[in-house]
Amino acid sequence: MVNPIGLRLRGIHHAFALKGQDLPVLEDVDLDVRPGGSVALLGPSGCGKSTLLRLVAGLEPPRRGTLEADGAPITGPDPSRVLMFQDPTLYPWRSVRANAALGLEARGLIRTEGARVDDALRLVGLHEFAEAYPHQLSGGMAQRAALARALVNRPGLLLLDEPLGKLDSLTRLKMQEELVALWQREGFTTLLVTHDVEEALLMAERVLVFSPRPARVVSEIAVDRPFPRHRDDPHLVALRREVLETLGLREAA
Amino acid sequence: MSASAEAGPLPAAREARPWRIWAGGGIAGLAWLAAAALVLAWPDADDYGRTELLGGIAATVGLLLLLAGLAGAPGPIARLRPAGPWLVALAAGLIAWELVTAKLDLLPRPFFVAPQALLEVFTDDYAKLGDSVLHSLLLLIPGYLLGATIGFVTGVAMGWSRRVGYWAHPVLRLIGPLPATAWLPIAFFAFSTSRQASTFLIALATFFPVAVLTWSGVASVAGSFYDVARTMGARPWFLIRKVAVPAALPSVFVGLFMGLGSSFSVLVVAEMMGVKSGLGFYMQWSQGWAAYANVYAALLVLAGMCTGLVTLLFRVRDWKLAWQKGVVRW
Ligand SMILES: Nc1ncnc2c1ncn2[C@@H]1O[C@H](COP(=O)(O)OP(=O)(O)OP(=O)(O)O)[C@@H](O)[C@H]1O
Ligand SMILES: [Mg+2]
């Protein structure tokens, strides 16, 4: 078990300077996640989901607003809040195992906790590729390696940016189950960005839907079903239609 | 049934493959034997000391190649296969060279030397040549390592810290492109021994490319590489050692390679200008006696030394950058 982290965001505004102009990305975003909770973020491409995760990870400060982890303001990155990036961004000069060991190495824990690396690789099904280099991996394998690299740290808050986006549908279903089981077993807090409505409904207690850029929360759906969930659960099917409608895809539903 | 079908093809194929001669090796062997015959049978136009030895060497090479060719280049000799055309060309070159110098005396001496005269330098003056190589290496290596180390540290500091870059960049930009040999008069004046002066110059010549390429390598590391480590709790020192440096390493090796090249030229100039030892000095001194065979022999040895060092550097690079695919082979 880990120490789950509670999250509280208030009035988050963020913008990027692009060609001398300000490009607003986040507008007045409020977000609460209970310690050990699991929240999924949905929204159109380019609306600002990855940006929000970067702010929570402490990689950059917001233009305005407050971010608190367990009541303390977030001022920088911390290994208790690990972000798994949308791009795998593996180090090409390190083998899969050495990539996964990065966090432990950075914190000087590799001697005592090194066994976790192989556990994480086994969990994502890459233990046979531990000695491979990133250029020898497929896109989906690289993504799983990045997932293992994040999991090794046993963070209290796991920020997942489309973690399963490049996997085939079968591996994807398996990894969804694994992640839910791991979350229930370890008890960390999860903030998950995905573009797959079904995935959001299967994995999260609450789903937030963002507007197109600049992102603001347009609807919030509580998914009140026990875990593990099943995709053909009629309640989830109904919710799926509702979410797709808010996303403006009436015909697709 | 299926098992035997699977096991079948391999031994069968091995047996079925007929014994075949290595034609290229056979031709090369004959060419070398022809060269040997020419050297030994045709009397020299002048007195040369090492004609028999040269003929003997050519004959030995020819016989060995002929044997290897008839045996089909077995075992490790197979690695010579691609060299076949080169071996023929070398024998042809030897024949032509032998004809225009030792046999027909068509080219003016002493500038043009016969193959056996070159061979004589190696048999009679090998101790001095070996000593010169040693002195050259002892001068080159400390200077190179010093310059490479300082250049690497400077490059990392410039790429990492904006403030260091601010102060170091203009200096490097002004001083860097200056050939290190331009400092020759100052260096030999400022240092008490020519050895110190030369070490300084070699270090300087190595420093610039290593610093610039390390710097550009570190400066162009993708920000996302740092973000990945930062989110997992990496401190700046870890980011430098485990992210910036390995990511910049391919570029660092380009700098080390370029630095090695400039260090060679400074080495030779320094040995010709002031240092009283090494291959450069040997060449300079021999040239003063119009002993051109010695000059060429030293040049050959120098070429071997330089290419050997470059090969060594490339080996280290291949080992360190084994994760990269498609690196240039040397
Ligand atoms: N470093 C940056 N500089 C300038 N603009 C940026 C930067 N990072 C992101 N943006 C802009 O911010 C907006 C939001 O980007 P973000 O990556 O957060 O989108 P997203 O919701 O994650 O999209 P997707 O679902 O496609 O991943 C985009 O319009 C993008 O162009
Ligand atoms: Mg994104």
Coordinates of C-alpha atoms and ligand atoms in Angstrom, one line a residue:
Chain A
M1 CA 0.0 0.0 0.0
V2 CA 1.1 3.6 -0.6
N3 CA 0.2 6.9 0.9
P4 CA -2.6 8.1 -1.4
I5 CA -2.6 11.8 -2.1
G6 CA -5.6 14.0 -2.2
L7 CA -5.8 16.7 -4.9
R8 CA -7.4 20.2 -4.9
L9 CA -7.3 22.6 -7.8
R10 CA -8.9 26.0 -7.7
G11 CA -9.4 28.5 -10.5
I12 CA -6.6 27.2 -12.7
H13 CA -5.8 29.4 -15.6
H14 CA -3.0 28.7 -18.0
A15 CA -1.8 30.0 -21.3
F16 CA 1.2 29.6 -23.7
A17 CA 3.0 32.3 -25.5
L18 CA 2.8 31.4 -29.1
K19 CA 4.3 33.8 -31.7
G20 CA 4.1 36.7 -29.3
Q21 CA 0.5 36.1 -28.5
D22 CA -1.1 34.4 -25.5
L23 CA -2.8 31.1 -26.3
P24 CA -5.2 30.4 -23.5
V25 CA -5.3 26.7 -22.7
L26 CA -7.0 26.2 -19.3
E27 CA -9.8 28.5 -18.0
D28 CA -10.9 28.4 -14.5
V29 CA -10.5 24.7 -13.9
D30 CA -11.5 23.4 -10.5
L31 CA -10.8 19.8 -9.6
D32 CA -11.0 17.7 -6.4
V33 CA -9.8 14.1 -6.2
R34 CA -10.1 12.2 -2.9
P35 CA -7.1 10.3 -1.6
G36 CA -7.1 7.0 -3.3
G37 CA -9.7 8.1 -5.8
S38 CA -9.7 7.7 -9.5
V39 CA -10.7 10.5 -11.9
A40 CA -10.7 10.4 -15.7
L41 CA -10.4 13.4 -17.9
L42 CA -12.0 13.5 -21.4
G43 CA -11.9 16.2 -23.9
P44 CA -11.2 17.0 -27.6
S45 CA -7.7 16.9 -28.8
G46 CA -5.6 19.9 -28.1
C47 CA -7.9 21.2 -25.3
G48 CA -5.3 21.2 -22.6
K49 CA -5.5 17.8 -20.8
S50 CA -1.8 17.1 -21.0
T51 CA -1.1 20.7 -19.9
L52 CA -3.3 20.1 -16.8
L53 CA -1.3 17.0 -15.9
R54 CA 2.0 18.8 -16.3
L55 CA 0.8 21.5 -13.8
V56 CA -0.3 18.8 -11.3
A57 CA 3.1 17.1 -11.7
G58 CA 4.7 20.4 -10.9
L59 CA 6.7 20.6 -14.1
E60 CA 5.4 24.2 -14.7
P61 CA 3.5 26.7 -12.6
P62 CA 0.0 27.8 -13.7
R63 CA -0.6 31.4 -14.7
R64 CA -3.2 31.7 -12.0
G65 CA -4.9 29.5 -9.5
T66 CA -3.9 27.2 -6.7
L67 CA -2.9 23.5 -6.8
E68 CA -2.7 21.6 -3.6
A69 CA -1.5 18.0 -2.9
D70 CA -2.7 16.8 0.5
G71 CA -3.3 20.5 1.4
A72 CA 0.3 21.6 0.6
P73 CA 0.8 23.9 -2.5
I74 CA 2.4 22.2 -5.4
T75 CA 5.6 24.1 -6.2
G76 CA 7.6 21.6 -8.2
P77 CA 7.9 18.0 -9.2
D78 CA 7.9 15.4 -6.5
P79 CA 8.4 11.6 -6.8
S80 CA 5.1 11.2 -4.9
R81 CA 3.3 12.6 -8.0
V82 CA 4.6 10.7 -11.1
L83 CA 3.5 11.6 -14.5
M84 CA 3.4 9.1 -17.3
F85 CA 3.8 11.1 -20.5
Q86 CA 1.7 10.8 -23.6
D87 CA 4.9 10.1 -25.5
P88 CA 6.9 7.2 -24.0
T89 CA 10.1 9.3 -24.1
L90 CA 12.3 6.4 -23.2
Y91 CA 16.0 7.1 -23.1
P92 CA 17.4 5.5 -26.2
W93 CA 20.8 4.8 -24.5
R94 CA 19.2 2.7 -21.7
S95 CA 17.8 -0.8 -22.0
V96 CA 14.1 -1.3 -21.0
R97 CA 15.1 -2.4 -17.5
A98 CA 17.5 0.6 -17.0
N99 CA 14.7 2.9 -18.3
A100 CA 12.3 1.5 -15.8
A101 CA 14.9 1.8 -13.0
L102 CA 15.3 5.5 -13.6
G103 CA 13.2 6.8 -10.8
L104 CA 14.8 4.5 -8.2
E105 CA 18.2 5.5 -9.4
A106 CA 17.4 9.2 -9.2
R107 CA 16.3 8.8 -5.6
G108 CA 19.2 6.4 -4.6
L109 CA 16.8 3.5 -4.0
I110 CA 18.1 1.2 -6.6
R111 CA 20.1 -0.9 -4.2
T112 CA 17.3 -1.6 -1.8
E113 CA 14.3 -1.6 -4.0
G114 CA 15.7 -2.8 -7.3
A115 CA 13.4 -5.9 -7.3
R116 CA 10.4 -3.6 -8.0
V117 CA 11.8 -3.0 -11.5
D118 CA 11.3 -6.6 -12.6
D119 CA 7.9 -6.7 -10.9
A120 CA 6.7 -3.7 -12.9
L121 CA 8.1 -5.1 -16.2
R122 CA 6.3 -8.4 -15.5
L123 CA 3.1 -6.5 -14.8
V124 CA 3.2 -4.8 -18.2
G125 CA 4.4 -8.0 -19.9
L126 CA 7.8 -6.8 -20.9
H127 CA 10.1 -8.9 -18.6
E128 CA 11.4 -10.8 -21.7
F129 CA 12.4 -7.5 -23.3
A130 CA 14.2 -6.2 -20.2
E131 CA 17.6 -6.1 -22.1
A132 CA 16.1 -4.6 -25.3
Y133 CA 16.8 -1.0 -26.3
P134 CA 14.0 1.4 -27.1
H135 CA 14.6 1.3 -30.9
Q136 CA 13.9 -2.4 -30.8
L137 CA 10.4 -2.0 -29.3
S138 CA 7.1 -1.4 -31.0
G139 CA 5.1 1.7 -30.2
G140 CA 2.8 -0.2 -27.8
M141 CA 5.8 -1.9 -26.1
A142 CA 7.5 1.4 -25.6
Q143 CA 4.3 2.7 -24.0
R144 CA 4.1 -0.2 -21.7
A145 CA 7.8 0.3 -20.8
A146 CA 6.9 3.9 -19.9
L147 CA 4.1 2.7 -17.8
A148 CA 6.4 0.3 -15.9
R149 CA 8.8 3.2 -15.4
A150 CA 6.1 5.2 -13.8
L151 CA 4.7 2.3 -11.7
V152 CA 8.1 1.4 -10.2
N153 CA 8.0 4.6 -8.2
R154 CA 4.9 3.6 -6.3
P155 CA 3.6 7.2 -6.3
G156 CA 0.8 8.3 -4.1
L157 CA -0.7 10.0 -7.1
L158 CA -0.3 8.5 -10.6
L159 CA -0.9 10.9 -13.5
L160 CA -1.6 8.9 -16.6
D161 CA -1.7 10.7 -20.0
E162 CA -3.3 8.3 -22.5
P163 CA -1.3 5.4 -21.1
L164 CA -2.9 2.8 -23.3
G165 CA -3.4 4.9 -26.5
K166 CA -1.0 2.9 -28.7
L167 CA -2.0 -0.6 -27.7
D168 CA -4.0 -3.1 -29.7
S169 CA -7.6 -3.5 -28.4
L170 CA -6.8 -6.9 -26.7
T171 CA -3.7 -5.8 -24.9
R172 CA -5.5 -2.7 -24.0
L173 CA -8.4 -4.5 -22.3
K174 CA -5.9 -6.6 -20.4
M175 CA -3.9 -3.5 -19.3
Q176 CA -7.1 -1.8 -18.2
E177 CA -7.9 -4.7 -15.9
E178 CA -4.4 -4.8 -14.6
L179 CA -4.4 -1.1 -13.8
V180 CA -7.7 -1.3 -12.0
A181 CA -6.5 -4.3 -10.0
L182 CA -3.2 -2.5 -9.2
W183 CA -5.1 0.6 -8.2
Q184 CA -7.4 -1.3 -5.9
R185 CA -4.5 -3.3 -4.4
E186 CA -2.1 -0.4 -3.9
G187 CA -4.6 2.3 -3.1
F188 CA -2.9 5.2 -4.9
T189 CA -4.8 8.2 -6.4
T190 CA -5.2 8.1 -10.2
L191 CA -5.8 11.0 -12.6
L192 CA -6.2 9.5 -16.0
V193 CA -6.4 11.3 -19.4
T194 CA -7.9 9.2 -22.2
H195 CA -9.8 9.7 -25.4
D196 CA -11.7 6.4 -25.0
V197 CA -15.0 7.0 -23.2
E198 CA -15.4 3.3 -22.4
E199 CA -11.9 3.2 -20.8
A200 CA -12.8 6.2 -18.7
L201 CA -16.0 4.6 -17.5
L202 CA -14.3 1.3 -16.8
M203 CA -11.4 2.8 -14.8
A204 CA -12.6 5.9 -13.0
E205 CA -15.0 6.8 -10.2
R206 CA -15.6 10.1 -11.8
V207 CA -15.3 11.4 -15.4
L208 CA -14.7 15.0 -16.2
V209 CA -15.5 16.3 -19.7
F210 CA -13.6 19.3 -21.0
S211 CA -14.7 21.8 -23.6
P212 CA -12.4 22.5 -26.6
R213 CA -9.5 24.8 -25.9
P214 CA -9.4 26.7 -23.7
A215 CA -10.5 23.8 -21.5
R216 CA -13.1 24.3 -18.9
V217 CA -15.1 21.5 -17.2
V218 CA -18.4 21.1 -19.0
S219 CA -19.7 18.1 -17.2
E220 CA -18.9 15.8 -14.4
I221 CA -20.2 12.3 -14.3
A222 CA -20.1 10.0 -11.2
V223 CA -19.7 6.4 -12.2
D224 CA -21.3 4.7 -9.2
R225 CA -20.4 1.0 -10.0
P226 CA -18.2 -1.4 -8.1
F227 CA -14.8 -2.6 -9.5
P228 CA -14.0 -4.6 -11.5
R229 CA -16.5 -3.4 -14.0
H230 CA -17.7 -4.9 -17.2
R231 CA -18.1 -3.1 -20.4
D232 CA -21.5 -4.5 -21.2
D233 CA -22.9 -3.4 -17.9
P234 CA -26.2 -1.6 -19.0
H235 CA -25.5 1.2 -16.6
L236 CA -22.2 1.9 -18.2
V237 CA -23.7 1.7 -21.7
A238 CA -26.2 4.3 -20.7
L239 CA -23.5 6.5 -19.3
R240 CA -21.4 6.1 -22.4
R241 CA -24.2 7.5 -24.5
E242 CA -24.6 10.4 -22.1
V243 CA -20.9 11.3 -22.2
L244 CA -20.7 11.0 -26.0
E245 CA -23.7 13.4 -26.2
T246 CA -21.8 16.0 -24.0
L247 CA -18.9 15.6 -26.3
G248 CA -21.1 16.5 -29.2
L249 CA -21.2 13.1 -30.9
R250 CA -24.9 12.4 -30.8
E251 CA -24.9 10.4 -34.0
A252 CA -21.9 8.2 -32.9
A253 CA -23.9 7.2 -29.8
Chain B
M1 CA 8.5 -37.7 -40.1
S2 CA 8.2 -34.0 -39.7
A3 CA 11.2 -34.0 -37.3
S4 CA 13.5 -35.7 -39.8
A5 CA 12.2 -33.3 -42.5
E6 CA 13.2 -30.4 -40.3
A7 CA 16.5 -31.8 -39.3
G8 CA 17.3 -33.0 -42.8
P9 CA 18.2 -29.9 -44.8
L10 CA 21.0 -28.6 -42.6
P11 CA 23.7 -31.3 -42.7
A12 CA 22.6 -32.2 -46.2
A13 CA 23.2 -28.6 -47.3
R14 CA 26.6 -28.6 -45.5
E15 CA 27.7 -31.8 -47.3
A16 CA 26.2 -30.7 -50.6
R17 CA 28.1 -27.5 -50.6
P18 CA 31.1 -28.4 -52.8
W19 CA 34.7 -27.5 -52.0
R20 CA 35.4 -24.3 -54.0
I21 CA 38.6 -22.5 -54.5
W22 CA 38.9 -18.8 -53.6
A23 CA 39.7 -17.5 -57.1
G24 CA 40.5 -13.9 -55.9
G25 CA 43.1 -15.3 -53.5
G26 CA 44.6 -17.5 -56.2
I27 CA 45.0 -14.6 -58.6
A28 CA 46.5 -12.4 -55.9
G29 CA 48.9 -15.2 -55.0
L30 CA 50.1 -15.5 -58.6
A31 CA 50.4 -11.7 -58.9
W32 CA 52.7 -11.6 -55.8
L33 CA 54.7 -14.5 -57.1
A34 CA 55.2 -12.6 -60.3
A35 CA 56.3 -9.6 -58.3
A36 CA 58.8 -11.8 -56.5
A37 CA 60.1 -13.2 -59.7
L38 CA 60.6 -9.7 -61.1
V39 CA 62.4 -8.5 -58.0
L40 CA 64.7 -11.5 -57.8
A41 CA 65.4 -12.4 -61.4
W42 CA 65.9 -8.9 -63.0
P43 CA 69.2 -7.4 -61.8
D44 CA 68.9 -4.0 -60.1
A45 CA 70.2 -0.9 -61.9
D46 CA 72.2 0.0 -58.9
D47 CA 73.4 -1.5 -55.6
Y48 CA 70.5 -2.2 -53.3
G49 CA 70.9 -3.9 -50.0
R50 CA 67.5 -5.6 -49.5
T51 CA 66.5 -6.9 -52.9
E52 CA 66.6 -10.6 -51.7
L53 CA 64.6 -9.9 -48.6
L54 CA 62.0 -8.0 -50.6
G55 CA 61.7 -10.8 -53.1
G56 CA 61.5 -13.3 -50.3
I57 CA 58.7 -11.4 -48.6
A58 CA 56.8 -11.1 -51.9
A59 CA 57.3 -14.8 -52.6
T60 CA 56.1 -15.8 -49.1
V61 CA 53.0 -13.6 -49.4
G62 CA 52.3 -15.1 -52.9
L63 CA 52.7 -18.7 -51.7
L64 CA 50.4 -18.2 -48.7
L65 CA 47.8 -16.5 -50.8
L66 CA 48.0 -19.2 -53.4
L67 CA 47.5 -21.9 -50.8
A68 CA 44.7 -20.0 -49.2
G69 CA 43.0 -19.6 -52.6
L70 CA 43.3 -23.3 -53.4
A71 CA 42.0 -24.3 -50.0
G72 CA 39.0 -22.1 -50.5
A73 CA 39.9 -19.6 -47.7
P74 CA 39.0 -21.8 -44.8
G75 CA 38.3 -20.6 -41.2
P76 CA 39.5 -17.2 -40.2
I77 CA 41.1 -16.6 -43.6
A78 CA 37.6 -16.2 -45.0
R79 CA 37.8 -12.6 -43.6
L80 CA 40.4 -11.8 -46.3
R81 CA 38.0 -12.6 -49.1
P82 CA 36.7 -9.1 -49.7
A83 CA 40.4 -7.9 -49.9
G84 CA 41.1 -10.0 -53.0
P85 CA 41.1 -7.2 -55.5
W86 CA 43.2 -5.0 -53.2
L87 CA 45.8 -7.8 -52.9
V88 CA 46.1 -8.0 -56.6
A89 CA 46.3 -4.2 -57.0
L90 CA 49.0 -4.1 -54.4
A91 CA 51.1 -6.6 -56.2
A92 CA 50.6 -4.7 -59.5
G93 CA 51.6 -1.5 -57.7
L94 CA 54.8 -3.2 -56.4
I95 CA 55.7 -4.4 -59.8
A96 CA 55.2 -1.0 -61.4
W97 CA 57.1 0.8 -58.6
E98 CA 59.9 -1.8 -58.8
L99 CA 60.2 -1.3 -62.5
V100 CA 60.4 2.5 -62.6
T101 CA 62.9 2.7 -59.7
A102 CA 65.2 -0.3 -59.0
K103 CA 65.1 -2.0 -62.4
L104 CA 64.9 0.8 -65.0
D105 CA 66.0 3.7 -62.9
L106 CA 63.6 6.0 -64.7
L107 CA 62.8 8.4 -61.8
P108 CA 65.2 11.0 -60.4
R109 CA 66.8 10.0 -57.1
P110 CA 67.0 10.7 -54.2
F111 CA 63.5 11.9 -54.1
F112 CA 62.1 8.7 -55.6
V113 CA 63.1 5.6 -53.7
A114 CA 62.9 1.9 -54.6
P115 CA 60.8 -0.5 -52.5
Q116 CA 63.9 -2.3 -51.2
A117 CA 65.3 1.1 -50.0
L118 CA 62.2 1.7 -48.0
L119 CA 62.4 -1.8 -46.6
E120 CA 66.0 -1.2 -45.7
V121 CA 64.9 1.7 -43.4
F122 CA 62.7 -0.6 -41.5
T123 CA 65.3 -3.4 -41.2
D124 CA 68.2 -1.1 -40.3
D125 CA 66.6 1.8 -38.4
Y126 CA 63.6 0.2 -36.6
A127 CA 65.0 1.0 -33.2
K128 CA 65.1 4.7 -33.9
L129 CA 61.7 4.6 -35.6
G130 CA 60.1 2.7 -32.7
D131 CA 61.7 5.2 -30.3
S132 CA 60.2 8.1 -32.3
V133 CA 56.7 6.5 -32.2
L134 CA 57.0 6.2 -28.5
H135 CA 58.1 9.8 -28.1
S136 CA 55.3 11.0 -30.3
L137 CA 52.7 9.1 -28.3
L138 CA 54.1 10.3 -25.0
L139 CA 53.8 13.9 -26.3
L140 CA 50.4 13.4 -27.9
I141 CA 48.4 11.5 -25.4
P142 CA 48.8 13.6 -22.3
G143 CA 48.0 16.8 -24.3
Y144 CA 45.0 15.1 -26.0
L145 CA 43.6 13.8 -22.8
L146 CA 44.1 17.1 -21.0
G147 CA 42.4 19.1 -23.9
A148 CA 39.6 16.6 -24.2
T149 CA 38.8 16.6 -20.5
I150 CA 38.8 20.4 -20.2
G151 CA 36.8 20.7 -23.4
F152 CA 34.3 18.2 -22.2
V153 CA 33.8 19.9 -18.9
T154 CA 33.6 23.3 -20.5
G155 CA 31.1 22.1 -23.1
V156 CA 28.8 20.5 -20.4
A157 CA 29.0 23.6 -18.3
M158 CA 28.2 25.8 -21.2
G159 CA 25.3 23.7 -22.4
W160 CA 23.9 23.3 -18.9
S161 CA 24.3 26.8 -17.4
R162 CA 23.1 29.8 -19.2
R163 CA 25.5 32.0 -17.2
V164 CA 28.6 29.9 -18.1
G165 CA 27.4 30.0 -21.7
Y166 CA 27.1 33.8 -21.6
W167 CA 30.7 34.3 -20.5
A168 CA 32.3 31.4 -22.3
H169 CA 30.6 31.7 -25.7
P170 CA 32.2 34.9 -27.0
V171 CA 35.7 33.8 -25.8
L172 CA 35.3 30.4 -27.5
R173 CA 33.9 32.1 -30.6
L174 CA 36.9 34.5 -30.9
I175 CA 39.7 32.1 -29.9
G176 CA 38.3 28.8 -31.1
P177 CA 38.6 29.0 -34.9
L178 CA 42.3 30.2 -34.6
P179 CA 44.5 27.2 -35.6
A180 CA 46.4 26.1 -32.5
T181 CA 49.7 26.4 -34.5
A182 CA 49.2 30.2 -34.6
W183 CA 50.1 30.1 -30.9
L184 CA 53.4 28.5 -31.7
P185 CA 55.6 31.6 -31.2
I186 CA 53.9 32.6 -28.0
A187 CA 53.8 29.0 -26.6
F188 CA 57.5 28.4 -27.1
F189 CA 58.2 31.7 -25.5
A190 CA 55.8 31.4 -22.6
F191 CA 56.7 27.8 -21.5
S192 CA 60.1 26.9 -20.2
T193 CA 60.4 23.6 -22.2
S194 CA 59.3 22.8 -25.7
R195 CA 57.6 19.7 -24.3
Q196 CA 55.3 21.9 -22.1
A197 CA 54.7 24.2 -25.0
S198 CA 53.7 21.4 -27.3
T199 CA 51.5 19.8 -24.7
F200 CA 49.7 23.1 -24.3
L201 CA 49.3 23.4 -28.1
I202 CA 48.0 19.9 -28.5
A203 CA 45.6 20.4 -25.6
L204 CA 44.4 23.6 -27.1
A205 CA 43.8 22.0 -30.5
T206 CA 41.8 19.2 -28.9
F207 CA 39.9 21.5 -26.6
F208 CA 38.0 23.6 -29.1
P209 CA 36.2 20.9 -31.1
V210 CA 35.4 18.9 -28.0
A211 CA 34.1 21.9 -26.1
V212 CA 31.9 23.1 -29.0
L213 CA 30.4 19.7 -29.9
T214 CA 29.8 18.8 -26.3
W215 CA 28.1 22.1 -25.8
S216 CA 25.9 21.8 -28.8
G217 CA 25.1 18.2 -27.8
V218 CA 24.0 19.2 -24.3
A219 CA 22.2 22.3 -25.4
S220 CA 20.1 20.3 -27.9
V221 CA 18.9 17.6 -25.4
A222 CA 15.1 17.5 -25.6
G223 CA 13.3 19.1 -22.7
S224 CA 11.0 16.1 -22.3
F225 CA 14.1 14.0 -21.4
Y226 CA 14.6 16.2 -18.4
D227 CA 10.9 16.3 -17.5
V228 CA 10.7 12.5 -17.4
A229 CA 13.5 12.4 -14.8
R230 CA 12.3 15.4 -12.9
T231 CA 8.8 14.0 -12.3
M232 CA 10.4 11.0 -10.7
G233 CA 12.5 13.1 -8.3
A234 CA 15.8 13.7 -10.1
R235 CA 18.1 16.4 -8.9
P236 CA 20.2 18.6 -11.2
W237 CA 23.4 16.6 -10.7
F238 CA 21.5 13.5 -11.7
L239 CA 20.1 15.3 -14.7
I240 CA 23.6 16.3 -15.9
R241 CA 25.2 12.9 -15.3
K242 CA 22.4 10.6 -16.4
V243 CA 20.5 12.6 -18.9
A244 CA 22.5 15.5 -20.4
V245 CA 25.8 13.7 -20.8
P246 CA 24.5 10.4 -22.3
A247 CA 22.2 12.2 -24.6
A248 CA 25.0 14.4 -25.8
L249 CA 27.5 11.6 -26.2
P250 CA 27.1 11.0 -29.9
S251 CA 28.0 14.6 -30.5
V252 CA 30.8 14.4 -27.9
F253 CA 32.4 11.6 -29.9
V254 CA 32.3 13.7 -33.1
G255 CA 34.2 16.4 -31.1
L256 CA 36.7 13.9 -29.8
F257 CA 37.3 12.6 -33.4
M258 CA 37.8 16.1 -34.8
G259 CA 40.0 17.0 -31.8
L260 CA 42.2 14.0 -32.5
G261 CA 42.7 15.1 -36.1
S262 CA 43.8 18.6 -35.1
S263 CA 46.0 17.2 -32.3
F264 CA 47.9 15.1 -35.0
S265 CA 48.7 18.1 -37.0
V266 CA 49.9 20.1 -34.0
L267 CA 52.0 17.2 -32.9
V268 CA 53.9 17.0 -36.2
V269 CA 54.4 20.7 -36.4
A270 CA 55.6 20.9 -32.8
E271 CA 58.1 18.1 -33.4
M272 CA 59.3 19.8 -36.6
M273 CA 59.6 23.2 -34.9
G274 CA 61.1 22.6 -31.5
V275 CA 60.8 19.2 -29.9
K276 CA 63.9 17.2 -30.6
S277 CA 62.2 13.8 -30.8
G278 CA 59.3 11.9 -32.3
L279 CA 58.3 11.1 -35.8
G280 CA 58.0 14.7 -37.0
F281 CA 61.6 15.4 -35.8
Y282 CA 62.7 12.1 -37.5
M283 CA 61.2 13.2 -40.8
Q284 CA 62.6 16.7 -40.6
W285 CA 66.1 15.4 -39.7
S286 CA 66.1 12.8 -42.4
Q287 CA 65.0 15.3 -45.0
G288 CA 68.0 17.4 -44.0
W289 CA 70.2 14.5 -45.1
A290 CA 68.2 13.9 -48.2
A291 CA 67.3 10.5 -46.8
Y292 CA 63.9 10.4 -48.4
A293 CA 63.5 6.7 -47.8
N294 CA 63.6 7.5 -44.1
V295 CA 61.1 10.3 -44.6
Y296 CA 58.7 8.0 -46.4
A297 CA 59.1 5.2 -43.8
A298 CA 58.4 7.6 -41.0
L299 CA 55.4 8.9 -42.9
L300 CA 54.1 5.4 -43.2
V301 CA 54.6 4.7 -39.6
L302 CA 52.9 8.0 -38.7
A303 CA 49.9 7.1 -40.9
G304 CA 49.7 3.8 -39.1
M305 CA 49.9 5.5 -35.7
C306 CA 47.2 8.0 -36.6
T307 CA 44.8 5.5 -38.1
G308 CA 45.4 3.2 -35.1
L309 CA 44.4 5.9 -32.7
V310 CA 41.3 6.8 -34.7
T311 CA 40.4 3.1 -34.8
L312 CA 40.8 2.9 -31.1
L313 CA 38.5 6.0 -30.6
F314 CA 35.9 4.5 -32.9
R315 CA 36.0 1.2 -31.0
V316 CA 35.4 3.1 -27.8
R317 CA 32.6 4.9 -29.4
D318 CA 30.9 1.8 -30.8
W319 CA 31.1 0.3 -27.4
K320 CA 29.7 3.3 -25.6
L321 CA 27.0 3.9 -28.2
A322 CA 26.1 0.3 -28.8
W323 CA 22.4 1.5 -28.3
Q324 CA 22.6 3.5 -31.5
K325 CA 22.0 1.8 -34.8
G326 CA 23.7 2.7 -38.1
V327 CA 26.8 4.4 -36.8
V328 CA 29.6 5.1 -39.3
R329 CA 32.1 2.2 -39.5
W330 CA 35.8 3.1 -39.5
Ligands
LIG1 N1 5.0 24.2 -24.8 C1 4.0 24.7 -25.5 N2 4.1 25.9 -26.1 C2 3.1 26.4 -26.8 N3 1.9 25.8 -26.9 C3 1.7 24.7 -26.3 C4 2.7 24.0 -25.5 N4 2.2 22.9 -25.0 C5 0.9 22.8 -25.4 N5 0.6 23.9 -26.2 C6 -0.7 24.1 -26.7 O1 -1.7 24.0 -25.7 C7 -2.8 23.4 -26.2 C8 -3.2 22.2 -25.3 O2 -2.2 21.2 -25.4 P1 -2.3 19.8 -24.7 O3 -1.1 19.0 -25.0 O4 -2.5 20.1 -23.2 O5 -3.6 19.2 -25.3 P2 -4.3 17.8 -25.0 O6 -5.6 18.1 -24.5 O7 -3.4 16.9 -24.2 O8 -4.4 17.2 -26.5 P3 -4.3 15.7 -27.0 O9 -5.6 15.0 -26.6 O10 -4.2 15.8 -28.5 O11 -3.1 15.1 -26.4 C9 -2.6 23.0 -27.6 O12 -3.3 23.9 -28.5 C10 -1.1 23.2 -27.8 O13 -0.8 23.7 -29.1
MG2 MG -2.3 15.3 -24.6

